Short mmCIF file of C-alpha atoms in Angstrom, two decimals:
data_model
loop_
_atom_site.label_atom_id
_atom_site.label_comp_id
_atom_site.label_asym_id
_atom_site.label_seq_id
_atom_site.Cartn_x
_atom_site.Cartn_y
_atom_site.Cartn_z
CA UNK X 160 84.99 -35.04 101.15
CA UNK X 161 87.94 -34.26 98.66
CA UNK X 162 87.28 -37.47 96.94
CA UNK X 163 83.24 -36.33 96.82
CA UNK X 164 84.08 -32.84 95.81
CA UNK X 165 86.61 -34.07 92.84
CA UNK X 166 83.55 -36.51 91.59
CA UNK X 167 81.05 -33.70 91.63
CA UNK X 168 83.54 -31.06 89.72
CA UNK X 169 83.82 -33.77 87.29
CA UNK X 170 79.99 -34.22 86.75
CA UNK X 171 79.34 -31.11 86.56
CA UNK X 172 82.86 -30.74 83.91
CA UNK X 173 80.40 -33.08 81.95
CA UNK X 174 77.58 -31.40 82.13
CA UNK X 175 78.73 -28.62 80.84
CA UNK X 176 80.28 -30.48 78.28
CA UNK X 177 76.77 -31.90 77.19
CA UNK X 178 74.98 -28.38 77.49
CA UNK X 179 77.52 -26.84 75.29
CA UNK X 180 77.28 -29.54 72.17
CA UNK X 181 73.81 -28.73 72.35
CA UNK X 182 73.54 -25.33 71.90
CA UNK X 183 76.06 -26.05 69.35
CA UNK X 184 74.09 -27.82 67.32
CA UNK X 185 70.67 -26.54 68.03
CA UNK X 186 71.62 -23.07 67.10
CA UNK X 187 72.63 -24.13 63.67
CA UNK X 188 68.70 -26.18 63.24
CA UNK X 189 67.18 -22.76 63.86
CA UNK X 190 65.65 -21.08 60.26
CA UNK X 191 67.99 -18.92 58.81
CA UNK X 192 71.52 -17.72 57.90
CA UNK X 193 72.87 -14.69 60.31
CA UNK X 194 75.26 -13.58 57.13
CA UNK X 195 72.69 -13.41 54.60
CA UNK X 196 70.52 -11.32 57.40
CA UNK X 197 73.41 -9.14 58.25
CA UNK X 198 74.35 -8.14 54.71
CA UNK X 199 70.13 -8.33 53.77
CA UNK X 200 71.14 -4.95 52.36
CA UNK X 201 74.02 -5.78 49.86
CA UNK X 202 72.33 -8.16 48.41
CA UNK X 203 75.00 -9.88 46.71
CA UNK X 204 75.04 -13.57 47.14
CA UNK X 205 79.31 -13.65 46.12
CA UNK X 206 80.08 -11.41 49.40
CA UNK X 207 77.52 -13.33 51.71
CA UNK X 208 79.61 -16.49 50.61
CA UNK X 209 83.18 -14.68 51.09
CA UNK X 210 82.08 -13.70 54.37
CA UNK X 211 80.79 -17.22 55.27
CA UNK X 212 84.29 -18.83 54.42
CA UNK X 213 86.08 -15.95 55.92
CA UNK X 214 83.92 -16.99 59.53
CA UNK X 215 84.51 -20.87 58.99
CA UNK X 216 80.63 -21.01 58.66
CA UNK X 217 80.95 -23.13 54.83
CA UNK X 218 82.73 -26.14 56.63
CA UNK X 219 80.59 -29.22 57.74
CA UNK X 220 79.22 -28.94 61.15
CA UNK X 221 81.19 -31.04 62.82
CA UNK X 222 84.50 -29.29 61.53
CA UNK X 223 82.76 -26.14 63.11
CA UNK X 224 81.99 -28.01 66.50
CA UNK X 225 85.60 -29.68 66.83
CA UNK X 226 87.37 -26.51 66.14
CA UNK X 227 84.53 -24.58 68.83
CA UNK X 228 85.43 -27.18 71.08
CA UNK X 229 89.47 -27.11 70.92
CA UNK X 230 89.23 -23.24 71.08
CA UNK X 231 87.04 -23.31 74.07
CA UNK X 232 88.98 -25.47 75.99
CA UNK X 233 91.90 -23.33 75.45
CA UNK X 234 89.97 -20.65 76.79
CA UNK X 235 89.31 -19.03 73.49
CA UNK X 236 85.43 -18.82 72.87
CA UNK X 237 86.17 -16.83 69.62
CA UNK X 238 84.83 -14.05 68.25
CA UNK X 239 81.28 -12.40 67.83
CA UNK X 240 80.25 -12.30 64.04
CA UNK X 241 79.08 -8.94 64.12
CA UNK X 242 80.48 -5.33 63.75
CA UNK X 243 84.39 -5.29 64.89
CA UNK X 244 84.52 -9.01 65.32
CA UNK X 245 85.12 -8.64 69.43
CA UNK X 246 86.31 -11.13 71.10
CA UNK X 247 82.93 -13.31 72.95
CA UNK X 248 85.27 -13.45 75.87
CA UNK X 249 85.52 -9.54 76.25
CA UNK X 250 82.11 -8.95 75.59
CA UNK X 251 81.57 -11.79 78.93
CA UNK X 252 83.69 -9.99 80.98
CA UNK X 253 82.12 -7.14 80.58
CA UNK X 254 78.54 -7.98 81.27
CA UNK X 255 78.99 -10.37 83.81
CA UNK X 256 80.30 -8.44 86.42
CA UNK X 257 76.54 -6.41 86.11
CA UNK X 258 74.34 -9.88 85.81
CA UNK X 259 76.19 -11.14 89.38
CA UNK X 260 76.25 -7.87 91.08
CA UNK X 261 72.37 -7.68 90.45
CA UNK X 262 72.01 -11.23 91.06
CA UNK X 263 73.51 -11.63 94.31
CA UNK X 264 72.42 -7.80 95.95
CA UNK X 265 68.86 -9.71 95.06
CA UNK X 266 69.71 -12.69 96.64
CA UNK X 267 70.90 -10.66 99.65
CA UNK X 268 67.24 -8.85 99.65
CA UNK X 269 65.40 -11.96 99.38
CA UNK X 270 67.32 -13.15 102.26
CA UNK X 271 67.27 -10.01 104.53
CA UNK X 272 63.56 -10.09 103.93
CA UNK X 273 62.92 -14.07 104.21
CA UNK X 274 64.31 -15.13 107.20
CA UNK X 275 62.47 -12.77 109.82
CA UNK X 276 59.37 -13.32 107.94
CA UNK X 277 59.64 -16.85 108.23
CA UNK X 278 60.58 -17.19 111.29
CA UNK X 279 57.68 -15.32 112.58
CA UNK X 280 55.17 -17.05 110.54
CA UNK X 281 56.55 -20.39 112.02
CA UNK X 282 56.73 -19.04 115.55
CA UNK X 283 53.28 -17.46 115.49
CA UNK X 284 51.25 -20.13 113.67
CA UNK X 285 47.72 -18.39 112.73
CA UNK X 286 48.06 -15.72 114.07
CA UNK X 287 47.78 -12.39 112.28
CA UNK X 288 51.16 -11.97 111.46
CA UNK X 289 51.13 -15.34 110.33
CA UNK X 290 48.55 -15.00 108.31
CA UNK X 291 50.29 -10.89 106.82
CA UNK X 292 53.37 -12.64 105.97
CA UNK X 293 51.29 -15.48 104.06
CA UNK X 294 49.57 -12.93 102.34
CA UNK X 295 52.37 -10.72 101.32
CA UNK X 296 54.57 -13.91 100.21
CA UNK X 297 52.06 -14.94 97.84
CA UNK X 298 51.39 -11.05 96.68
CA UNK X 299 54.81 -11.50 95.96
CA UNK X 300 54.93 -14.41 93.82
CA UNK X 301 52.32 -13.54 92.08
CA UNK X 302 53.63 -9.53 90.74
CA UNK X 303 55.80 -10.29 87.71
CA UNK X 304 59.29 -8.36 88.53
CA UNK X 305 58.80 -6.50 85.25
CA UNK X 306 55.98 -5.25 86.36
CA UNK X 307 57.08 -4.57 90.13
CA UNK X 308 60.36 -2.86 88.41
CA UNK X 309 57.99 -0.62 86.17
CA UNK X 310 56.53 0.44 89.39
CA UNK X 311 59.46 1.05 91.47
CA UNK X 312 60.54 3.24 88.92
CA UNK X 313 57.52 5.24 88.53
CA UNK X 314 57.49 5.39 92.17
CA UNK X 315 61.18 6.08 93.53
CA UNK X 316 62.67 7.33 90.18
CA UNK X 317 60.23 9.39 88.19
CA UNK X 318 57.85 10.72 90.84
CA UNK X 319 60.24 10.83 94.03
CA UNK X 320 63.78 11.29 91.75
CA UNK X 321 65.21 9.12 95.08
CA UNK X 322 66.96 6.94 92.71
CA UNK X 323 68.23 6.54 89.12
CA UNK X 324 66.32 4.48 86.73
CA UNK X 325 68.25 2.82 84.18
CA UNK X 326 71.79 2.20 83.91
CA UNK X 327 74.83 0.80 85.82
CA UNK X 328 77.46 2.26 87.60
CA UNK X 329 80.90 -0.06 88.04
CA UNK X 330 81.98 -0.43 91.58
CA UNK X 331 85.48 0.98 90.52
CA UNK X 332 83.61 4.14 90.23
CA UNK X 333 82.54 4.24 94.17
CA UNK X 334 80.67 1.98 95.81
CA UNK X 335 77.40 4.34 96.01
CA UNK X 336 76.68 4.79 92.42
CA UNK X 337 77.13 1.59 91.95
CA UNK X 338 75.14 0.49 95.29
CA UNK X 339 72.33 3.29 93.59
CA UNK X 340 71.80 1.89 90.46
CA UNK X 341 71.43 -1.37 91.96
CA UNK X 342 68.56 -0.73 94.78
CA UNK X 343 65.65 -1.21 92.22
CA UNK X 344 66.53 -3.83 90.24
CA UNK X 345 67.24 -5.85 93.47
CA UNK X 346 64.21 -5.47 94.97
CA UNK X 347 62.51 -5.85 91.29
CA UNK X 348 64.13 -9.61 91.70
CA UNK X 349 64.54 -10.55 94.78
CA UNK X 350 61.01 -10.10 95.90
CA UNK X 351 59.23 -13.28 94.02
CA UNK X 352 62.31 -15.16 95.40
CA UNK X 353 62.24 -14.12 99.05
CA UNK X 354 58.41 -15.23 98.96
CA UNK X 355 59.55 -18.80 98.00
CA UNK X 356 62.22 -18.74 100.68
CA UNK X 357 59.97 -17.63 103.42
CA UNK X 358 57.00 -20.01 102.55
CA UNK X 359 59.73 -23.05 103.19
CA UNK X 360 61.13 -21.71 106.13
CA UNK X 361 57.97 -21.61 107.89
CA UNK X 362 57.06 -25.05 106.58
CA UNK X 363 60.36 -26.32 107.63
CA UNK X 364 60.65 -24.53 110.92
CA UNK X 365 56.64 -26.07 112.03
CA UNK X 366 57.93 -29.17 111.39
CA UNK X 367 60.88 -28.82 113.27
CA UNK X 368 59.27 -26.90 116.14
CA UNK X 369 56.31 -29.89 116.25
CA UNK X 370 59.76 -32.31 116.89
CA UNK X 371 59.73 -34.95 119.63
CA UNK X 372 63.11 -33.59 120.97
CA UNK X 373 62.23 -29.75 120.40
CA UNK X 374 59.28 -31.07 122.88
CA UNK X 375 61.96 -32.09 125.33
CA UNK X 376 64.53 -28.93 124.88
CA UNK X 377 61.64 -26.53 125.84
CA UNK X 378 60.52 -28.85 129.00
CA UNK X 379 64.13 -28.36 130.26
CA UNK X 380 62.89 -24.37 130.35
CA UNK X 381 65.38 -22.84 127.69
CA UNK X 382 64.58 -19.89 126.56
CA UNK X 383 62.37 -19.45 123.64
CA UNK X 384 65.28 -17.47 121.61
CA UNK X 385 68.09 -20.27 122.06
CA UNK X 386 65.11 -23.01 121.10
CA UNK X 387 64.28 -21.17 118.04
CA UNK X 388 67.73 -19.54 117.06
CA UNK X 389 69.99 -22.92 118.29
CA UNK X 390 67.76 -26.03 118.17
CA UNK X 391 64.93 -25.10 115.32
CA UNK X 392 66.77 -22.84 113.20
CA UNK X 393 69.71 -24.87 112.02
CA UNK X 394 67.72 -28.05 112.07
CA UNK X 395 65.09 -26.30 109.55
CA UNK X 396 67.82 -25.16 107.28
CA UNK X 397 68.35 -27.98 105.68
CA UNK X 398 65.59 -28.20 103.23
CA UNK X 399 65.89 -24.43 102.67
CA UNK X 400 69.49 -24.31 101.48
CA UNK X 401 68.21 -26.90 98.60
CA UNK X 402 65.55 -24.52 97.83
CA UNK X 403 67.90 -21.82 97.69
CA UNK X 404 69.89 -23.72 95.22
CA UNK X 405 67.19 -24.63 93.21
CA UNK X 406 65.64 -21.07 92.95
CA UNK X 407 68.47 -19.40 92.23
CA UNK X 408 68.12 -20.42 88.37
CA UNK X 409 64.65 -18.24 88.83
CA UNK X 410 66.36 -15.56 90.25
CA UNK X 411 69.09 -15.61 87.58
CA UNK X 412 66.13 -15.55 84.99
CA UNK X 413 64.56 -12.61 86.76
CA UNK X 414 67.87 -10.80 86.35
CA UNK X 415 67.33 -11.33 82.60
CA UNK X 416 64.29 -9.66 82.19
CA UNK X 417 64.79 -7.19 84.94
CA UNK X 418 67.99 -5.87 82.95
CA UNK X 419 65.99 -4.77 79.54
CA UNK X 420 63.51 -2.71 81.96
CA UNK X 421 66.54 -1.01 83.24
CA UNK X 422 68.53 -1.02 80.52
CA UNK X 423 71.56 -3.07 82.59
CA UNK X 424 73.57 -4.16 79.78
CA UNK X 425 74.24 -7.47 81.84
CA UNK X 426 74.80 -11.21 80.55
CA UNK X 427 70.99 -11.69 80.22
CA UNK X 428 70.65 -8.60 78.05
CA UNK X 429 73.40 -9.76 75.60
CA UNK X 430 72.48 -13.34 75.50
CA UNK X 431 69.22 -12.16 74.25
CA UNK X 432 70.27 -9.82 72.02
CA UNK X 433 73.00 -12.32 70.32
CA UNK X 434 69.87 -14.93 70.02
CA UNK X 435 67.65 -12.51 67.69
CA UNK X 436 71.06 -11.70 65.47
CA UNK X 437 72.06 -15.71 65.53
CA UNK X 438 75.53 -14.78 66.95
CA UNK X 439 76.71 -18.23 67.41
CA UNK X 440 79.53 -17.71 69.16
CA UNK X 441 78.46 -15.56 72.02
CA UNK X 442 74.97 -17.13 71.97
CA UNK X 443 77.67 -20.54 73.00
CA UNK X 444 80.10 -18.75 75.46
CA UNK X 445 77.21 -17.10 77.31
CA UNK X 446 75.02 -20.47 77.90
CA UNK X 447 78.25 -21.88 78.41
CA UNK X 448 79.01 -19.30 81.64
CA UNK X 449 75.35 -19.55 82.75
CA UNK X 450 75.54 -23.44 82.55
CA UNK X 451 78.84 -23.26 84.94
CA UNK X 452 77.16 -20.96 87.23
CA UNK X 453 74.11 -23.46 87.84
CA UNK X 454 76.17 -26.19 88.01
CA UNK X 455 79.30 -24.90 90.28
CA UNK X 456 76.55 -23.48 92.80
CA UNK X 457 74.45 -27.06 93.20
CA UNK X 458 77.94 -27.82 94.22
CA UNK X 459 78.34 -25.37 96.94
CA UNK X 460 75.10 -26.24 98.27
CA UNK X 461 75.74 -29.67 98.61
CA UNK X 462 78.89 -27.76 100.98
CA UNK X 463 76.55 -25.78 102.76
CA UNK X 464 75.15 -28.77 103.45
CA UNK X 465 78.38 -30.09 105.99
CA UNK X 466 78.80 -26.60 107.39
CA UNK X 467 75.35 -26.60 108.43
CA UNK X 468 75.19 -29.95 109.49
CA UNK X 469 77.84 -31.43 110.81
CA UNK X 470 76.13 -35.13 110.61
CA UNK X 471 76.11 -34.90 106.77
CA UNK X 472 79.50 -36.40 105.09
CA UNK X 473 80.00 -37.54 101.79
CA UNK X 474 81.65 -40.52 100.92
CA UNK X 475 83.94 -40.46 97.52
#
């Protein structure tokens, strides 16, 4: 398992590598110079040029890219090319804290509201809570979460005043506000994804449930709640976990668009805004973060996978 684990972290080391020259490069193919936009104003071509050179941007690309590189690895991402020059690293910290508390209260949502309604699709095949939950997951898939977070805050911020509407609260600051500010926004996300996560684990459960030796367990009379919970349950998870891993890149996207409704000024929100000013740098360090979150969780999934089955071991 060490031996597996090492290999992975080293793939996905690689990966990361590969994303990053990418961005690099593709960033600098896109139409236009970010100087000459910034100082559109001056108009004076001699201080877009001093500026260039004072930035590194008048070197040859690949000058630019070693130097990126060297820094990176080093830890230093640089610096943003706008207003007070901060550092892309401080800028990070700042917003990410906001992009993975929404993301992960969302997953927690999705989850909360998945797993019961899967299981009692799966356990009550065509019936008429099967066929609610069916209806309802697919409601859900198809409400864009903009939307769905335009209504929740007509709904439970405008009309009923329940709960704030835009902004974000640190946790530092009590957990409260920043549980508050985090209620819509969740459930803005984490609906679309929840549908996708109880769709497969009522497909995953029937076919467990339809299982030669689930046939067997129940004709030895346990009860229906240690069959389902014990036998079905863990054996169905399986297939769900890789969902989970997969869809969590949607629900990350979600976050992205979720944050402008509510003004969150998360990772999503600056990534965005540092793509319409061409702010190379933080446009780099931010893919670069949201590459190594993709990456490092496919790799705890593929742990989940031993924990949940103990048959499952990887060979280095």
């Amino acid at each position: 398992m060490t031996g597996y684990l090492l290999k992975r972290t080293l793939g996905a080391l690689l990966v990361m590598f590969v994303v990053a020259t990418l961005v690099f490069f593709m960033l600098r193919l896109v139409p236009g110079d970010p100087i000459a936009a910034m100082l559109a104003d001056v108009g004076d071509p001699d201080a877009v040029d001093e500026i260039r050179r004072k930035l590194g941007l008048d070197q040859p690309m690949y000058v630019q890219y070693g130097k990126w590189l060297w820094n990176a690895v080093q830890g230093d991402l640089g610096n943003s090319i706008y207003g007070s020059r901060v550092p892309v690293g401080q800028l990070i910290a700042e917003s990410l804290p906001r992009t993975l508390s929404l993301a992960l209260l969302s997953f927690f949502v999705a989850i909360v509201i998945a797993v019961p309604a899967g299981l009692i699709a799966a356990t009550r095949k065509n019936s008429g809570l099967d066929y609610a939950v069916t209806f309802v997951a697919f409601l859900g898939l198809s409400m864009p979460d903009f939307w769905l977070a335009i209504l929740l805050i007509i709904v439970f911020a405008a009309n009923l005043h329940w709960l704030p509407a835009i902004g974000y609260v640190p946790l530092s600051e009590g957990f409260w506000p920043w549980f508050s500010h985090l209620i819509l926004p969740s459930i803005a996300v984490g609906t679309a994804f929840s549908a996708i996560v109880a769709r497969m684990i009522r497909s995953s459960m029937l076919e467990v449930l339809n299982a030669e030796y689930m046939q067997v367990a129940r004709a030895k009379g346990l009860s229906e709640y240690t069959l389902i919970m014990r036998h079905a349950f863990p054996n169905a998870l399986i297939p769900v976990i890789t969902v989970i891993g997969i869809a969590f890149a949607l629900l990350m996207s979600g976050a992205v668009v979720v944050e402008n409704v509510f003004a969150i000024k998360g990772l999503g929100r600056l990534l965005i805004q540092s793509i319409l000013n061409r702010d190379y740098p933080v446009v780099q360090g931010a893919i670069l973060i949201v590459s190594a979150i993709f990456v490092f969780s496919n790799l705890l999934v593929d742990v989940l996978y031993t924990l949940v089955d103990p048959r499952i071991r990887y060979q280095s």
